[in-house]
XYZ file of C-alpha atoms in Angstrom:
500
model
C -40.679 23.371 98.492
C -41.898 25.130 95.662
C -39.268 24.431 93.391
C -39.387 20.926 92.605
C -42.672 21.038 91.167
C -41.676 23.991 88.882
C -38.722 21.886 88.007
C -40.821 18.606 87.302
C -43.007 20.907 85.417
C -40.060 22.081 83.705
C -38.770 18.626 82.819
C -42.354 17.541 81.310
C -42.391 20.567 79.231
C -39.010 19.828 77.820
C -39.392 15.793 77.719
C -43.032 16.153 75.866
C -44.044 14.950 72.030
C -42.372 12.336 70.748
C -39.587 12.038 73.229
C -41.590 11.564 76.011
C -42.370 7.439 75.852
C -38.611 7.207 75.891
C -38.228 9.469 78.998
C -41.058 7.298 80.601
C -39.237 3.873 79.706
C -35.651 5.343 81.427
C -37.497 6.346 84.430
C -39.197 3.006 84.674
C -35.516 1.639 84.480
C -34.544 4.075 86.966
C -37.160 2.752 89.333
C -35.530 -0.882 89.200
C -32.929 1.017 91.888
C -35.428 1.747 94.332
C -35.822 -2.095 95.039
C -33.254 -4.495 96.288
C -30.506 -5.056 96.212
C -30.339 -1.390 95.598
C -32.579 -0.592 98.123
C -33.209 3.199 96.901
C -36.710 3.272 98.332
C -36.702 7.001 98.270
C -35.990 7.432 94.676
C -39.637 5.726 93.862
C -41.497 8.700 94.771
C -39.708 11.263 92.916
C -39.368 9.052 89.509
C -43.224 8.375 89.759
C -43.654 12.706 90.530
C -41.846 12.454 86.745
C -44.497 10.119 85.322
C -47.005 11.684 87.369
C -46.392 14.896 85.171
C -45.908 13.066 81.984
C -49.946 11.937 82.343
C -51.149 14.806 83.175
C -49.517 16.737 80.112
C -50.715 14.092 77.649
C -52.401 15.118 74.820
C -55.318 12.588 75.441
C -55.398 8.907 77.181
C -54.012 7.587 74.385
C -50.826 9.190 74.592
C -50.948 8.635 78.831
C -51.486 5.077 78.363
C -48.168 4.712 76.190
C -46.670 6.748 78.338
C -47.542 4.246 80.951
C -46.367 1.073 78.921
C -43.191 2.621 78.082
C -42.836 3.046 81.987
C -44.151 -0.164 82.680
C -41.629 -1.434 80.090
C -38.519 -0.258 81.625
C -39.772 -1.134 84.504
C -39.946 -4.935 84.122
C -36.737 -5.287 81.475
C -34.510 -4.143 83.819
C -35.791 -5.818 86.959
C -37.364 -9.603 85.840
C -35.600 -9.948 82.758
C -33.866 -12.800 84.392
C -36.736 -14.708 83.202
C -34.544 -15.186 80.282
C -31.706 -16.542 82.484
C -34.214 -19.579 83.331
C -35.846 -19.651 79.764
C -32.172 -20.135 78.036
C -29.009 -21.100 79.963
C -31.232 -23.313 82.161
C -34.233 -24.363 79.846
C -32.822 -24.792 76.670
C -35.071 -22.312 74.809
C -33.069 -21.029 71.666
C -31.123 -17.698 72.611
C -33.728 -15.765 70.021
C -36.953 -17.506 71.164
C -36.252 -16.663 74.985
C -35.598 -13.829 74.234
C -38.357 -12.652 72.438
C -40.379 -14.510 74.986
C -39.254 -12.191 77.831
C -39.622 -9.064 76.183
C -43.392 -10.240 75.587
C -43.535 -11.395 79.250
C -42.229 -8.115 80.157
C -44.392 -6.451 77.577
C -47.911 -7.964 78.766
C -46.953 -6.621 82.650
C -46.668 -3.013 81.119
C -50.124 -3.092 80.429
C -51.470 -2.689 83.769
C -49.721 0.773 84.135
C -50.654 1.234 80.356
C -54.446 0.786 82.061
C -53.554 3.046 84.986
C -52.286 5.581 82.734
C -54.692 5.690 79.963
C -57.926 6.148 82.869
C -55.889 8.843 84.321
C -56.057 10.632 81.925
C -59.232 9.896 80.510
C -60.938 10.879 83.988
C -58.199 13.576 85.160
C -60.147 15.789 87.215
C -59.522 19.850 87.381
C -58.048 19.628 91.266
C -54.753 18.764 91.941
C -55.484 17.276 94.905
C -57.762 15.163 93.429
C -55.693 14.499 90.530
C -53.062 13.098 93.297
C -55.239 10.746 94.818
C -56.561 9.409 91.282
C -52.616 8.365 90.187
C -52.453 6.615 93.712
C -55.694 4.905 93.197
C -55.304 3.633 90.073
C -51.814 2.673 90.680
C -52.491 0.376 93.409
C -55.584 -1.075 91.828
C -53.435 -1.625 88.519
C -50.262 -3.717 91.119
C -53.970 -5.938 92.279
C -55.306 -6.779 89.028
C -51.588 -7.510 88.126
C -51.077 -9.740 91.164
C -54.327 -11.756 90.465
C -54.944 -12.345 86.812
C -53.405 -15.350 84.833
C -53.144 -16.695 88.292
C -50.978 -13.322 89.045
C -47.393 -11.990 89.018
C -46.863 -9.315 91.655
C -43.007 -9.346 91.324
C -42.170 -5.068 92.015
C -45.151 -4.503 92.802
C -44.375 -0.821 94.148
C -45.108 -1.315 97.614
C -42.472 -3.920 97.957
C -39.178 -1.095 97.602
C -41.014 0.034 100.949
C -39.378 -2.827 103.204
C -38.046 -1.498 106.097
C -36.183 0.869 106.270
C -37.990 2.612 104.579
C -40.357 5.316 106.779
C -43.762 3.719 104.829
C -42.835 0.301 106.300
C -44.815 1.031 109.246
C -48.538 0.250 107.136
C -47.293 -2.654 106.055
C -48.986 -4.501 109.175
C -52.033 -2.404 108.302
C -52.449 -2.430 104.489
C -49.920 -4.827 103.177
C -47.605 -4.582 100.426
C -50.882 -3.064 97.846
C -51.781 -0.596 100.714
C -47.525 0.557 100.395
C -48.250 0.808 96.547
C -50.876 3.048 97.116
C -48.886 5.102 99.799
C -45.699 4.850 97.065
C -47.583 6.584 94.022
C -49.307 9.069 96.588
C -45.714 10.586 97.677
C -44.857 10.776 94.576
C -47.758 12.723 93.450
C -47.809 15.086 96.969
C -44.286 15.975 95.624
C -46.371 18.053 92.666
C -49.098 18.952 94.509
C -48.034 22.245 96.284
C -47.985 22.927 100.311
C -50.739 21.128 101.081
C -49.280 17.904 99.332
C -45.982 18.086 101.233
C -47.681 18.707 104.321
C -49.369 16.022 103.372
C -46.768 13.908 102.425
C -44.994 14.990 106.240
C -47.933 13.551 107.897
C -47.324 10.307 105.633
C -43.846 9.658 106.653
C -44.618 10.522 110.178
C -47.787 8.628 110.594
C -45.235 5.514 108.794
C -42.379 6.068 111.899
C -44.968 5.955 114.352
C -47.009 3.159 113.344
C -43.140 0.867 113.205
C -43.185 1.804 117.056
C -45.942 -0.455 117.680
C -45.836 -4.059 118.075
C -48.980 -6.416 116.919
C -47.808 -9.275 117.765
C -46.373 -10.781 120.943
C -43.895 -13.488 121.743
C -45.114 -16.900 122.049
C -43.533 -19.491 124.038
C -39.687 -20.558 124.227
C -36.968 -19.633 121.461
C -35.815 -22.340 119.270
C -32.785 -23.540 117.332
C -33.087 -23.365 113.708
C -30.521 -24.379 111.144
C -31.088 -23.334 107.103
C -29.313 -25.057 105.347
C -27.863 -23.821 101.687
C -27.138 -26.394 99.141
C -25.879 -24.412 96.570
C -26.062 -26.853 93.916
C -25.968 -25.435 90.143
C -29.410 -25.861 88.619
C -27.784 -27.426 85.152
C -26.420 -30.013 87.231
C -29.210 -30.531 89.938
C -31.213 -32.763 87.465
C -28.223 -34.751 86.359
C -29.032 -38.559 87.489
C -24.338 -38.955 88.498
C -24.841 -36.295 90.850
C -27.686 -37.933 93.063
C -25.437 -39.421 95.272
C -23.174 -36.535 95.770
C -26.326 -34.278 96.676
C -27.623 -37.218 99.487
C -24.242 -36.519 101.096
C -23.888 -33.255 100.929
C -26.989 -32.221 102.614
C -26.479 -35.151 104.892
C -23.295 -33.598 106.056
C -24.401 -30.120 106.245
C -27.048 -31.396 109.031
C -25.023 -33.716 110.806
C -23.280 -30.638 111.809
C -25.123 -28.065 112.239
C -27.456 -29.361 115.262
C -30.414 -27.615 115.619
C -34.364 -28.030 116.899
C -35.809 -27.105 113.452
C -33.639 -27.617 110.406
C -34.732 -26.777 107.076
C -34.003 -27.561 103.457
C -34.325 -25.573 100.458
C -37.179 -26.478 97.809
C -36.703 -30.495 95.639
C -33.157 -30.290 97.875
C -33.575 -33.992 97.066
C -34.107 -34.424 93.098
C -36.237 -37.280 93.259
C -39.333 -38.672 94.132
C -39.854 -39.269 97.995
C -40.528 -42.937 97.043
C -37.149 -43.032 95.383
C -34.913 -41.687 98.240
C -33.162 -44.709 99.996
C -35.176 -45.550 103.010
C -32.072 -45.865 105.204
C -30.810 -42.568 104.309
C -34.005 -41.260 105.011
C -33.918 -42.605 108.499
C -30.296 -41.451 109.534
C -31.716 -37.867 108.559
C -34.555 -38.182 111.077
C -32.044 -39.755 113.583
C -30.210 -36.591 113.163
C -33.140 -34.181 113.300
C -34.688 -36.028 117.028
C -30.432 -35.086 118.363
C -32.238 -31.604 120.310
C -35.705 -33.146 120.137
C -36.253 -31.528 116.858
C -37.521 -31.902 113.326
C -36.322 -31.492 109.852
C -38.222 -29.879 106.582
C -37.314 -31.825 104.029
C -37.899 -30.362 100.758
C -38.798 -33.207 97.749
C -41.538 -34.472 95.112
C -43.866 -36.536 96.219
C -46.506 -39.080 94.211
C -48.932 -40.892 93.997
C -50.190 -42.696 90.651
C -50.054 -40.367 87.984
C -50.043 -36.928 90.285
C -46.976 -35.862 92.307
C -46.388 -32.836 94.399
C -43.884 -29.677 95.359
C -43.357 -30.665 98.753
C -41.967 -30.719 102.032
C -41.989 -33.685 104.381
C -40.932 -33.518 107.924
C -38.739 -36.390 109.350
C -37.884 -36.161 113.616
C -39.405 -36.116 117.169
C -43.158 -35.127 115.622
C -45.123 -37.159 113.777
C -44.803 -37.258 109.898
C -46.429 -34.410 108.081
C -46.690 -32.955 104.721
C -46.948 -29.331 102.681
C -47.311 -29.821 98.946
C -47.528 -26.355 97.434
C -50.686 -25.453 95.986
C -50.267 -21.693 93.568
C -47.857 -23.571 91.174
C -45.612 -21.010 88.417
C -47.119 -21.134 85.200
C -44.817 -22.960 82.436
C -42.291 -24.210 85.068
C -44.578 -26.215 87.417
C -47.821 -26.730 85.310
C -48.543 -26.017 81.642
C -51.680 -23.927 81.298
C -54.327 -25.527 78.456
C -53.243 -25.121 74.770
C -49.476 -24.522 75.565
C -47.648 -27.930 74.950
C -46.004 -27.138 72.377
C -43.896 -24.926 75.093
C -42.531 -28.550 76.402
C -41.199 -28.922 72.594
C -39.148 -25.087 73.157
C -37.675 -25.580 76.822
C -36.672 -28.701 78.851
C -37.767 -27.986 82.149
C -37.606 -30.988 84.896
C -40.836 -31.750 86.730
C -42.862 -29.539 84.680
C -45.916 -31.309 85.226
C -46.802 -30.752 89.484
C -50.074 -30.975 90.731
C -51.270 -28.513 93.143
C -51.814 -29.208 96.802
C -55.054 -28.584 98.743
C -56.434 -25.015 99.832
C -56.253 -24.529 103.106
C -53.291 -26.340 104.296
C -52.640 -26.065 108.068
C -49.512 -25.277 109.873
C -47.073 -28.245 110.672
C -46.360 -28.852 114.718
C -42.636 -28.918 114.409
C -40.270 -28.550 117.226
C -42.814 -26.756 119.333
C -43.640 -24.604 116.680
C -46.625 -23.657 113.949
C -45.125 -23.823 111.526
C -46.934 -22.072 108.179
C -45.097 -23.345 105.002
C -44.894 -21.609 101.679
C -42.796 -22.984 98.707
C -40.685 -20.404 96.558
C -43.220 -18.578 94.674
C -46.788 -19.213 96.905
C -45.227 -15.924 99.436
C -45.388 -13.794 96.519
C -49.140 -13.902 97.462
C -49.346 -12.479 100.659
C -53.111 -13.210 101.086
C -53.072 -16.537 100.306
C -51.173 -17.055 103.153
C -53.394 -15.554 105.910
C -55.836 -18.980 106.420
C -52.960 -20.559 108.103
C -51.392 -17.500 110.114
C -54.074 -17.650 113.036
C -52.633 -20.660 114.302
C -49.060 -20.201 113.039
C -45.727 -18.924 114.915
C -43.273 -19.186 112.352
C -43.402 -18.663 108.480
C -41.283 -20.966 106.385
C -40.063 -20.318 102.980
C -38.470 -23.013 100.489
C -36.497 -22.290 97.316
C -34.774 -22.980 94.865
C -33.926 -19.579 92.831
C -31.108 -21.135 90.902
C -33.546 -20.787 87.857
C -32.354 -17.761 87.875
C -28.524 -17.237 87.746
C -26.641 -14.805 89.511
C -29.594 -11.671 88.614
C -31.275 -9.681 90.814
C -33.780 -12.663 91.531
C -32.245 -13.262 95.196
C -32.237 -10.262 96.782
C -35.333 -9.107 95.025
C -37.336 -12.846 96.297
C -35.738 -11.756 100.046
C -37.458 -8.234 99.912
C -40.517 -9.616 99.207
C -40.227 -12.420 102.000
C -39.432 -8.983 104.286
C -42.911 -8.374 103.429
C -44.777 -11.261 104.278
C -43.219 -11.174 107.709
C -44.348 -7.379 108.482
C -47.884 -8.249 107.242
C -48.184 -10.882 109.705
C -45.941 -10.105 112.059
C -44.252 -13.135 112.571
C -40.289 -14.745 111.579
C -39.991 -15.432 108.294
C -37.189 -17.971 107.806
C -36.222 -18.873 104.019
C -34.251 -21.842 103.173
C -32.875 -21.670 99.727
C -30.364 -23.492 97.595
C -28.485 -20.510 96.028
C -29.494 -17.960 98.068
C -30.658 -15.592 99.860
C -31.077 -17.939 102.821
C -32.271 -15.792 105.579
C -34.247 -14.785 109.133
C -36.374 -12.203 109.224
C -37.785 -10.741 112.170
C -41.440 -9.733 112.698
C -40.805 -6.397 111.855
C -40.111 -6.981 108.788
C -35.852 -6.672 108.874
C -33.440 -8.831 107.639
C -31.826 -10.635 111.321
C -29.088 -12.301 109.151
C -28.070 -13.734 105.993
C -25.913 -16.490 104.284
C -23.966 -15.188 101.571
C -25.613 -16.070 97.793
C -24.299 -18.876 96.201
C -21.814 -20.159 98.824
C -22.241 -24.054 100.573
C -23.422 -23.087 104.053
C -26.125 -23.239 107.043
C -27.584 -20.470 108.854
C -27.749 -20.816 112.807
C -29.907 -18.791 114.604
C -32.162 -18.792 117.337
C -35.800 -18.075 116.512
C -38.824 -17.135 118.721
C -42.459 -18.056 117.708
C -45.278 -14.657 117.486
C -49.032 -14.954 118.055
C -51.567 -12.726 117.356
C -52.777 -10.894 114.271
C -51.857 -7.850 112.734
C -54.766 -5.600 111.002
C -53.550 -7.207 107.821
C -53.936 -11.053 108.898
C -57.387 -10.056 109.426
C -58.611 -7.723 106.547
C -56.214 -9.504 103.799
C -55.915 -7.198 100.321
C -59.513 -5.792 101.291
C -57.900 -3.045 103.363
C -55.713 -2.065 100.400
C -58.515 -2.352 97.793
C -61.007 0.142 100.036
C -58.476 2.475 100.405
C -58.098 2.309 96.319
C -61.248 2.988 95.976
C -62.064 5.344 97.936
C -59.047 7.765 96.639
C -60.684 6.905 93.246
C -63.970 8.048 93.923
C -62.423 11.423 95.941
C -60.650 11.756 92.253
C -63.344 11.278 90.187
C -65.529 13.375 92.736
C -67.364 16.657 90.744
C -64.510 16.810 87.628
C -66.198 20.112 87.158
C -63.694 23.440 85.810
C -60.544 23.239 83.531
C -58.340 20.653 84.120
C -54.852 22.263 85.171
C -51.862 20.297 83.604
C -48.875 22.662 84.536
């Protein structure tokens, strides 16, 4: 056990001076693979050991805090540079333009482990121990403040590589995806920290496979029939007013036969107003959805006056109801104040949304609670919780064809794996490229359409009640935990600080 910290020590004393921001930017690549669709969740902890090492040989938190961009900066260029994808093949931004734009996207999320670095080292106490739980402190704290300012962007947020099955995935239920961040960096640092850190780090994992035996939640009333249905309809030509009719009949057909209780559509499946959809095909879509006494999520923009909405609308056996989504993306559903002139760089359709209320209850649909999120609004786990008491399904609704054939899909369906293992109920996504999917209240993918294929997913689906430690406590779990390993870091800093 003893020789991997000599040989991380060995590796910072060889990758220090001025070669050491690059060896912190290809290990920040290197982490992309411990997400999906590479699923490496192991490799996380022994890149961030690496890093760990590289801050605590800095000469100063200067040096730590570059060290931590450059990380950060690998990072997020190799796993969300398909921003560009969306910026330039689908928004018309010149080739140059987008792409300086995503490198200064991807720049402005290095900061936060810039931040986490530079304090590390600026408070790094004389203890290894506490040294360890300091870098896992400040690590999840920097993945918060990441996932809440500007409105937030939590996409790799660390704990998310821990989806089942990974051994961590069992304090997902407890902590949520922050609480796995913290967990993440903490491995990674136990690695370095001697016996008592991989004793420690034993205990982790165990404590992790034990706590996935358990079961929060409980089965509520009967299964149901559930049919997602995957458009697959190329975002350059989604827009295009030719194709309209073609898209009414596709998605008609696709329903008509695949029968189910609940069907669902992917996010704007119908590019157009509600207002603007031909009544009659409107009602032969709710005469298919009341077939098994069932309902159909319709996903469109709605209006009214000058305002219109993300939504979904059900049609079918229960009365009429509406989600319109409320945490709208920056630049591609709202334009923050001062930006116009970004309207003048990229053409993006329905740029302009208006955000729904806050709370929004569940929808009763075929039997079911149904808690609806649109595309981006489960990237925010607690945002979701006000409407999980009552809910027995979680519904996703997207449209990720933004985003070309990247790393988007699978990486959108990891974080979905998330949202159900915090609450512990289904999570079923309907998307128009992909990944359409069920996932089970453990967290695990149940099954999956193919990406980018014209198909519906058939499953049967049963509803959970109850709440897990998470539904209750939200991020605040996570967040005392943070601090708490920061205060046992920055505890007595007294003696020399040991760096090898």
């Amino acid at each position: 056990m003893s020789s991997l910290p000599r040989l991380a020590a060995g590796l910072g004393r060889l990758l220090q001076g001025r070669w050491a921001p690059l060896a912190a930017f290809l290990v920040g690549g290197l982490a992309v693979l411990g997400f999906a669709p590479f699923g490496q969740f192991w490799l996380l902890p022994l890149l961030l050991a690496l890093l760990f090492q590289l801050w605590r040989q800095a000469d100063g938190w200067r040096q730590a805090a570059w060290r931590g961009g450059a990380f950060g900066l690998g990072l997020f260029l190799g796993g969300v540079s398909w921003v560009y994808v969306s910026l330039s093949t689908f928004g018309g931004m010149p080739m140059p333009l987008a792409a300086l734009a995503t490198l200064l996207f991807c720049a402005y999320l290095a900061l936060f482990p810039a931040l986490a670095g530079g304090l590390f080292r600026r408070f790094l106490p004389a203890a290894l121990g506490r040294q360890a739980l300091l870098f896992a402190g400040l690590w999840a704290l920097a993945d918060l403040l990441r996932g809440w300012l500007f409105t937030g962007f939590p996409w790799l947020a660390l704990g998310y590589a821990q989806a089942p099955p990974s051994p961590l995935a069992g304090y997902g239920p407890l902590l949520g995806v922050y609480g796995l961040t913290l967990l993440t960096a903490l491995a990674g640092a136990c690695l370095l920290s001697g016996v008592r850190g991989w004793v420690g780090l034993c205990l982790l994992l165990a404590g992790g496979w034990g706590l996935q035996q358990l079961s929060w939640t409980e089965a509520r009333g009967e299964a149901v029939s559930v049919a997602l249905v995957q458009g697959n309809i190329a975002q350059d030509l989604k827009w295009q007013p030719e194709r309209f009719q073609a898209t009414l009949l596709l998605y008609r057909e696709l329903v008509a036969a695949h029968p189910a209780q609940l069907t669902v559509l992917p996010e704007t499946a119908l590019p157009a107003l509600l207002d603007y959809v031909p009544q009659d095909y409107l009602a032969e879509l709710k005469v298919l959805a009341r077939r098994q006494e069932g309902d159909l999520l319709l996903g469109v923009p709605t209006g009214a006056g000058a305002s219109y909405w993300n939504s979904a609308v059900s049609l079918g056996s229960s009365p009429a109801q509406q989600y319109s989504k409320s945490h709208l993306v920056p630049f591609g559903e709202f334009i923050p104040p001062g930006f116009a002139w970004f309207l003048q760089l990229a053409r993006i359709p329905m740029s302009s949304f208006s955000a729904g209320p806050v709370p929004q209850p569940p929808l009763a649909l075929a039997g079911q609670q149904v808690a609806v999120n649109i595309c981006y609004e489960d990237l925010f786990g607690r945002e979701l919780l006000p409407a999980v008491s009552e809910a027995t399904l979680l519904v996703n609704m997207s449209n990720t064809a933004w985003f070309g054939r990247s790393l988007a899909q699978a990486q959108h369906l990891q974080i979905a794996q998330l949202r159900a293992l915090e609450t512990g109920r289904p999570m079923l996504r309907a998307t128009n490229t992909g990944m359409t999917a069920v996932v089970g209240p453990d967290g695990r993918v149940q099954a999956a359409l193919e990406p980018f294929t014209t198909a519906v997913l058939e499953a049967q689906v049963q509803g959970y009640g109850g709440l897990t430690p998470y539904a209750r406590l939200g991020d605040w779990g996570a967040l005392l935990l943070s601090l708490v390993c920061l205060a046992g870091g920055w505890v007595v800093r007294g003696g020399t600080r040991r760096i090898c």
